[in-house]
Coordinates of C-alpha atoms in Angstrom, one line a residue:
M1 CA 161.9 -14.7 95.0
R2 CA 160.2 -17.0 92.5
V3 CA 156.6 -15.8 91.7
T4 CA 154.0 -17.4 89.5
I5 CA 151.3 -15.1 88.2
V6 CA 148.0 -16.6 87.1
G7 CA 146.3 -14.3 84.6
A8 CA 147.8 -11.9 82.1
G9 CA 145.4 -9.1 82.2
I10 CA 146.6 -5.6 83.2
A11 CA 147.0 -6.6 86.9
G12 CA 149.0 -9.7 86.0
L13 CA 151.1 -7.9 83.4
A14 CA 151.8 -4.9 85.7
T15 CA 152.7 -7.2 88.6
A16 CA 155.2 -9.1 86.3
W17 CA 156.6 -5.7 85.2
A18 CA 157.0 -4.5 88.8
L19 CA 158.5 -7.7 90.1
S20 CA 160.9 -8.3 87.2
G21 CA 162.1 -4.8 87.4
R22 CA 163.2 -5.6 91.0
G23 CA 165.0 -8.7 90.0
H24 CA 162.5 -11.4 90.9
Q25 CA 162.1 -14.6 88.9
V26 CA 158.6 -14.5 87.3
T27 CA 156.4 -16.9 85.4
L28 CA 153.3 -15.4 83.8
L29 CA 150.5 -17.8 82.9
E30 CA 147.5 -17.0 80.6
Q31 CA 144.7 -19.5 79.7
A32 CA 143.9 -17.7 76.4
P33 CA 146.0 -18.3 73.2
T34 CA 146.7 -14.5 73.1
I35 CA 147.5 -11.9 75.7
P36 CA 145.4 -10.1 76.7
N37 CA 142.4 -12.5 76.6
P38 CA 139.9 -10.8 74.2
Y39 CA 137.0 -11.9 76.4
A40 CA 138.6 -10.5 79.6
A41 CA 138.3 -7.0 81.1
S42 CA 141.8 -6.0 79.8
G43 CA 141.1 -7.0 76.2
D44 CA 139.9 -3.8 74.5
Q45 CA 141.0 -1.0 72.2
H46 CA 140.8 1.7 74.8
R47 CA 139.8 2.3 78.4
I48 CA 139.1 5.6 80.2
I49 CA 141.3 7.1 82.9
R50 CA 139.9 10.1 84.7
R51 CA 139.8 12.0 88.1
A52 CA 136.0 12.1 88.3
Y53 CA 134.9 9.3 90.6
G54 CA 131.4 10.2 92.0
S55 CA 131.1 9.3 95.7
A56 CA 134.2 7.2 95.7
D57 CA 136.5 10.0 96.9
G58 CA 139.1 7.5 98.1
Y59 CA 139.7 6.3 94.5
A60 CA 139.7 9.9 93.3
R61 CA 142.5 10.7 95.7
T62 CA 144.4 7.6 94.6
I63 CA 144.3 8.5 90.9
P64 CA 147.5 10.7 91.1
E65 CA 149.4 7.6 92.1
A66 CA 147.8 5.8 89.1
F67 CA 149.0 8.5 86.7
A68 CA 152.5 8.4 88.3
A69 CA 152.7 4.6 87.9
W70 CA 151.7 4.8 84.2
E71 CA 154.4 7.4 83.7
A72 CA 156.9 5.0 85.2
M73 CA 155.7 2.3 82.9
W74 CA 156.0 4.6 79.8
A75 CA 159.6 5.4 80.8
D76 CA 160.4 1.6 80.8
L77 CA 158.5 1.0 77.6
G78 CA 160.0 4.0 75.8
R79 CA 156.7 5.5 74.8
S80 CA 153.3 6.5 76.2
H81 CA 150.0 4.7 75.5
L82 CA 147.8 7.4 76.9
A83 CA 145.8 9.9 74.8
N84 CA 145.3 12.8 77.1
C85 CA 142.1 14.0 75.3
G86 CA 140.3 15.1 78.5
V87 CA 137.1 13.9 80.0
L88 CA 133.5 15.1 79.6
G89 CA 130.5 14.5 81.7
V90 CA 126.9 15.6 81.4
S91 CA 123.8 15.8 83.7
L92 CA 120.3 15.2 82.5
Q93 CA 118.4 15.3 85.8
E94 CA 119.1 16.4 89.3
G95 CA 121.1 13.9 91.3
D96 CA 122.0 11.7 88.4
E97 CA 125.3 10.0 87.9
G98 CA 126.7 12.9 85.9
E99 CA 126.0 15.3 88.7
Q100 CA 127.5 12.9 91.3
Y101 CA 130.7 12.8 89.3
R102 CA 130.8 16.6 89.2
E103 CA 130.2 16.9 92.9
G104 CA 133.1 14.4 93.4
L105 CA 135.3 16.7 91.4
D106 CA 134.3 19.6 93.7
R107 CA 135.0 17.7 96.9
T108 CA 138.4 16.6 95.8
G109 CA 139.4 20.0 94.3
A110 CA 139.9 18.7 90.8
P111 CA 139.6 21.5 88.2
Y112 CA 137.0 21.5 85.4
T113 CA 135.0 23.9 83.3
L114 CA 131.2 24.1 83.4
H115 CA 129.1 24.5 80.2
E116 CA 125.5 25.4 79.7
P117 CA 123.5 23.3 77.1
T118 CA 123.8 25.7 74.1
E119 CA 127.5 26.3 74.7
A120 CA 128.0 22.5 75.2
T121 CA 126.4 21.6 71.9
E122 CA 128.4 24.2 70.0
R123 CA 131.6 22.8 71.4
W124 CA 130.5 19.1 71.1
P125 CA 128.0 19.0 68.3
F126 CA 127.1 15.3 68.8
L127 CA 125.2 16.4 72.0
D128 CA 121.5 17.2 72.0
A129 CA 120.7 20.3 74.0
A130 CA 117.2 19.1 74.7
G131 CA 117.0 17.7 78.2
L132 CA 120.7 18.6 78.9
R133 CA 121.2 20.4 82.2
Y134 CA 124.9 21.1 81.8
A135 CA 128.2 19.6 80.7
Y136 CA 131.6 19.8 82.4
F137 CA 135.1 19.2 81.1
S138 CA 138.2 18.0 82.9
A139 CA 141.4 18.4 81.0
D140 CA 143.2 15.7 83.0
G141 CA 142.5 12.2 81.6
G142 CA 141.5 10.4 78.5
A143 CA 142.1 7.0 76.9
L144 CA 144.5 4.2 77.7
F145 CA 145.3 1.7 74.9
P146 CA 145.2 -1.8 76.4
A147 CA 146.2 -3.9 73.4
R148 CA 149.2 -1.6 72.7
I149 CA 150.2 -1.6 76.4
A150 CA 150.1 -5.4 76.5
A151 CA 152.1 -5.8 73.3
D152 CA 154.9 -3.5 74.6
L153 CA 154.9 -5.1 78.1
L154 CA 155.2 -8.6 76.6
K155 CA 158.3 -7.5 74.7
L156 CA 159.8 -5.8 77.8
L157 CA 159.0 -8.8 80.0
A158 CA 160.6 -11.2 77.5
D159 CA 163.7 -9.1 77.4
R160 CA 163.8 -9.3 81.2
G161 CA 163.7 -13.1 81.2
V162 CA 160.1 -13.5 82.4
D163 CA 158.7 -17.0 81.5
I164 CA 155.5 -16.0 79.6
R165 CA 153.1 -18.9 78.8
A166 CA 149.9 -18.3 76.8
N167 CA 147.4 -21.1 76.3
A168 CA 148.4 -22.3 79.8
R169 CA 145.2 -23.1 81.6
V170 CA 145.6 -23.4 85.4
V171 CA 143.3 -26.1 86.9
V172 CA 144.6 -26.1 90.5
V173 CA 146.3 -23.6 92.8
D174 CA 147.6 -25.1 96.1
P175 CA 148.1 -22.0 98.3
E176 CA 149.9 -23.9 101.1
K177 CA 152.6 -25.3 98.8
G178 CA 152.8 -22.4 96.4
L179 CA 152.0 -24.9 93.6
V180 CA 150.2 -24.3 90.3
R181 CA 149.0 -27.2 88.2
L182 CA 148.3 -26.7 84.5
E183 CA 145.7 -28.6 82.4
D184 CA 148.5 -30.6 80.7
G185 CA 149.6 -31.9 84.1
T186 CA 152.6 -29.6 84.5
D187 CA 153.3 -28.5 88.1
L188 CA 155.0 -25.2 88.8
A189 CA 156.3 -24.4 92.3
A190 CA 157.1 -20.9 93.5
D191 CA 157.8 -18.9 96.7
K192 CA 154.6 -16.9 96.0
V193 CA 151.6 -17.1 93.7
V194 CA 149.6 -14.1 92.5
V195 CA 146.2 -14.9 91.1
T196 CA 144.9 -12.1 88.8
A197 CA 142.5 -14.3 86.9
G198 CA 139.6 -11.9 86.6
A199 CA 136.2 -13.4 86.0
W200 CA 137.8 -16.9 86.0
V201 CA 139.0 -16.6 89.6
L202 CA 136.0 -18.5 91.0
R203 CA 137.0 -21.5 89.0
L204 CA 140.1 -21.7 91.1
F205 CA 138.7 -20.5 94.4
P206 CA 134.9 -21.2 94.5
E207 CA 134.9 -20.2 98.2
L208 CA 135.2 -16.5 97.1
A209 CA 131.7 -16.6 95.6
D210 CA 130.5 -15.1 98.9
T211 CA 132.2 -11.9 97.9
L212 CA 132.8 -11.9 94.1
K213 CA 130.2 -12.2 91.4
T214 CA 130.8 -12.8 87.7
Y215 CA 129.1 -10.7 85.1
R216 CA 129.0 -10.5 81.3
T217 CA 128.7 -7.1 79.6
A218 CA 129.3 -5.8 76.1
V219 CA 130.4 -2.7 74.3
V220 CA 129.5 -1.5 70.8
Y221 CA 131.8 0.1 68.3
L222 CA 130.0 2.6 66.0
E223 CA 130.5 4.6 62.9
P224 CA 129.1 8.1 63.5
P225 CA 127.4 10.2 60.8
A226 CA 130.0 11.5 58.4
D227 CA 129.4 15.2 59.4
L228 CA 130.1 14.3 63.0
R229 CA 133.2 12.2 62.5
E230 CA 135.7 15.0 62.9
A231 CA 133.9 16.3 66.1
W232 CA 134.2 12.8 67.6
E233 CA 137.9 12.5 66.7
R234 CA 138.5 15.7 68.6
A235 CA 136.2 14.7 71.5
P236 CA 137.1 13.9 75.1
A237 CA 136.3 10.6 76.7
M238 CA 132.9 10.7 78.4
V239 CA 132.8 9.5 82.0
S240 CA 129.0 9.8 82.2
V241 CA 126.2 10.5 79.9
G242 CA 123.9 11.4 82.8
G243 CA 120.6 9.6 83.6
E244 CA 120.6 6.1 85.0
S245 CA 122.3 4.1 82.2
H246 CA 125.8 4.3 83.7
G247 CA 127.0 5.0 80.2
Y248 CA 130.5 6.0 79.1
I249 CA 132.1 6.7 75.7
L250 CA 135.6 6.4 74.3
P251 CA 136.1 8.6 71.2
P252 CA 137.9 7.4 68.0
V253 CA 141.3 8.7 69.0
D254 CA 144.6 7.6 67.4
G255 CA 143.1 5.1 65.0
T256 CA 140.6 3.5 67.4
D257 CA 136.8 3.2 66.9
L258 CA 134.1 5.1 68.7
K259 CA 133.0 2.9 71.6
F260 CA 129.9 3.0 73.8
G261 CA 129.5 1.0 77.0
A262 CA 126.8 1.1 79.7
G263 CA 126.8 -0.4 83.2
I264 CA 123.1 -1.0 82.9
H265 CA 123.8 -3.7 80.3
R266 CA 125.7 -6.1 82.6
R267 CA 124.2 -9.5 83.4
P268 CA 125.2 -12.3 85.8
R269 CA 126.9 -15.0 83.7
E270 CA 129.6 -17.6 83.9
P271 CA 132.8 -16.2 82.3
D272 CA 132.6 -18.5 79.2
E273 CA 128.8 -18.0 78.7
E274 CA 127.3 -15.9 75.9
R275 CA 130.5 -14.8 74.3
E276 CA 128.9 -14.0 71.0
P277 CA 126.7 -10.9 70.8
R278 CA 122.9 -11.3 70.7
P279 CA 120.9 -10.2 67.7
G280 CA 120.4 -6.5 67.9
E281 CA 122.6 -6.1 71.0
G282 CA 124.7 -3.4 69.4
E283 CA 121.6 -1.2 68.6
Q284 CA 120.3 -1.9 72.2
I285 CA 123.5 -0.5 73.7
R286 CA 123.7 2.4 71.3
D287 CA 120.1 3.4 72.2
Y288 CA 120.9 3.8 75.9
F289 CA 122.6 7.0 74.9
A290 CA 119.5 9.0 73.7
P291 CA 119.6 11.4 75.5
P292 CA 122.1 13.1 75.6
L293 CA 123.3 12.2 72.1
A294 CA 121.5 13.5 69.0
R295 CA 120.7 11.5 65.8
L296 CA 121.6 8.1 67.3
S297 CA 119.7 6.2 64.6
E298 CA 122.4 7.4 62.2
Y299 CA 125.2 5.7 64.0
R300 CA 126.0 2.4 62.3
V301 CA 127.0 -0.6 64.4
K302 CA 130.4 -1.9 63.3
R303 CA 130.8 -4.7 65.9
V304 CA 130.0 -5.7 69.4
A305 CA 132.5 -7.2 71.9
S306 CA 131.5 -9.1 75.0
C307 CA 133.5 -9.0 78.2
A308 CA 133.5 -11.0 81.5
Y309 CA 134.6 -9.5 84.8
T310 CA 134.1 -9.8 88.6
F311 CA 131.9 -7.5 90.6
R312 CA 131.8 -6.7 94.3
E313 CA 128.7 -5.3 95.9
D314 CA 130.5 -2.2 97.2
T315 CA 132.5 -1.9 93.9
T316 CA 135.9 -1.8 95.7
F317 CA 138.9 -3.8 94.7
F318 CA 139.5 -7.2 96.3
A319 CA 142.5 -9.0 97.7
R320 CA 142.9 -12.0 100.0
R321 CA 146.0 -13.9 101.1
L322 CA 145.6 -17.7 101.1
G323 CA 148.8 -19.3 102.2
K324 CA 151.5 -18.5 99.7
A325 CA 148.9 -17.1 97.3
L326 CA 147.6 -13.6 97.0
V327 CA 144.3 -13.3 95.1
V328 CA 143.7 -9.9 93.6
S329 CA 140.7 -8.7 91.6
A330 CA 140.2 -5.3 90.1
C331 CA 136.4 -5.6 90.4
S332 CA 133.4 -3.8 89.1
G333 CA 134.8 -2.6 85.8
H334 CA 136.9 0.3 87.0
G335 CA 140.2 -1.4 87.5
Y336 CA 142.1 -0.8 84.3
K337 CA 143.1 2.8 85.1
F338 CA 144.8 1.6 88.3
G339 CA 146.6 -1.3 86.6
A340 CA 150.2 0.0 86.7
A341 CA 149.8 1.1 90.3
V342 CA 148.2 -2.2 91.4
G343 CA 151.2 -4.0 89.9
R344 CA 153.6 -2.0 92.0
R345 CA 151.5 -2.3 95.1
V346 CA 151.3 -6.1 94.7
A347 CA 155.1 -6.3 94.4
D348 CA 155.4 -4.2 97.6
A349 CA 153.0 -6.5 99.5
L350 CA 154.9 -9.6 98.4
E351 CA 158.2 -8.1 99.4
S352 CA 157.0 -6.6 102.7
G353 CA 154.3 -9.0 103.8
D354 CA 152.2 -6.0 104.7
D355 CA 148.8 -7.4 103.7
A356 CA 146.8 -5.0 105.8
G357 CA 148.5 -1.9 104.3
F358 CA 148.0 -3.3 100.8
L359 CA 144.3 -4.0 101.4
R360 CA 143.8 -0.5 102.8
W361 CA 145.3 1.0 99.7
L362 CA 143.4 -1.3 97.4
R363 CA 140.1 -0.4 99.0
A364 CA 141.1 3.3 98.9
E365 CA 140.6 3.6 102.6

């Protein structure tokens, strides 16, 4: 089967990995000069993977498959790109996001340890006990390294004969003919087309705007106070900082930087809008995290990175078959951790034609 994949984020890369491993002929297209696109959802130093999933128990129960798919990818790549540093969450007020994540762990039977404020700050000294209800730690999870994953996947795909084209902007997808037209006028025909274009998908299929919305967000990379540096290097990823900020943290593990991101910071934007950080944006993101972090004013902003991604109102993944094309979107900022599994499931759907089963899985039904 000849397959053209539009978009070389983690979903596109993983789909190319799964299909090429089964002997299919794959062309992988990316509009950016580099893979992954630094402005896309997969272009980052590190991303969190965890079992805690709040009220989305379906996704929590799908996580074991995600871990298994990554292990299969590590076997093909010859090395792992996961730092299993564990995952930390905190609650600041009754019913907040941190508590919802803990309750989800309880419902799905995922083990964790619970820590009172004083004990938590002794173990993780960057926390501020004032206002902290409790913390909890799950040993299963941590940080994935997207740039390293992409680099190794590109080498593997090239060795398998995948036609990889960066700086190849797609302007038209004809789903009925299985035809993709590039900005330079080149037409590519295939038996199937997979569109994993992330925030740029509405440029190709504007009719999907009734379901998908495009947002811009940003993350800040920080230099912590010198006396807390070692604690952060040994820290878990933080799935939630409690309260209403939808904040998360990736620690400076294995040569990366300390990263803060917050769901509250997202704004509706076109994917190419506002790529550069606004004045003071790094400090604004940093300050969402007080509480539960202490001494935030001492954290120096190193840089800010913007990101464009699609969002669905119910925060589930999206897929729609349009003729010979299958459009897939991770959606809502939580897709990376499922990337390897999504690639294998897309390959299954193309081979079997079982769209209904694929959609049930993708929506974690």
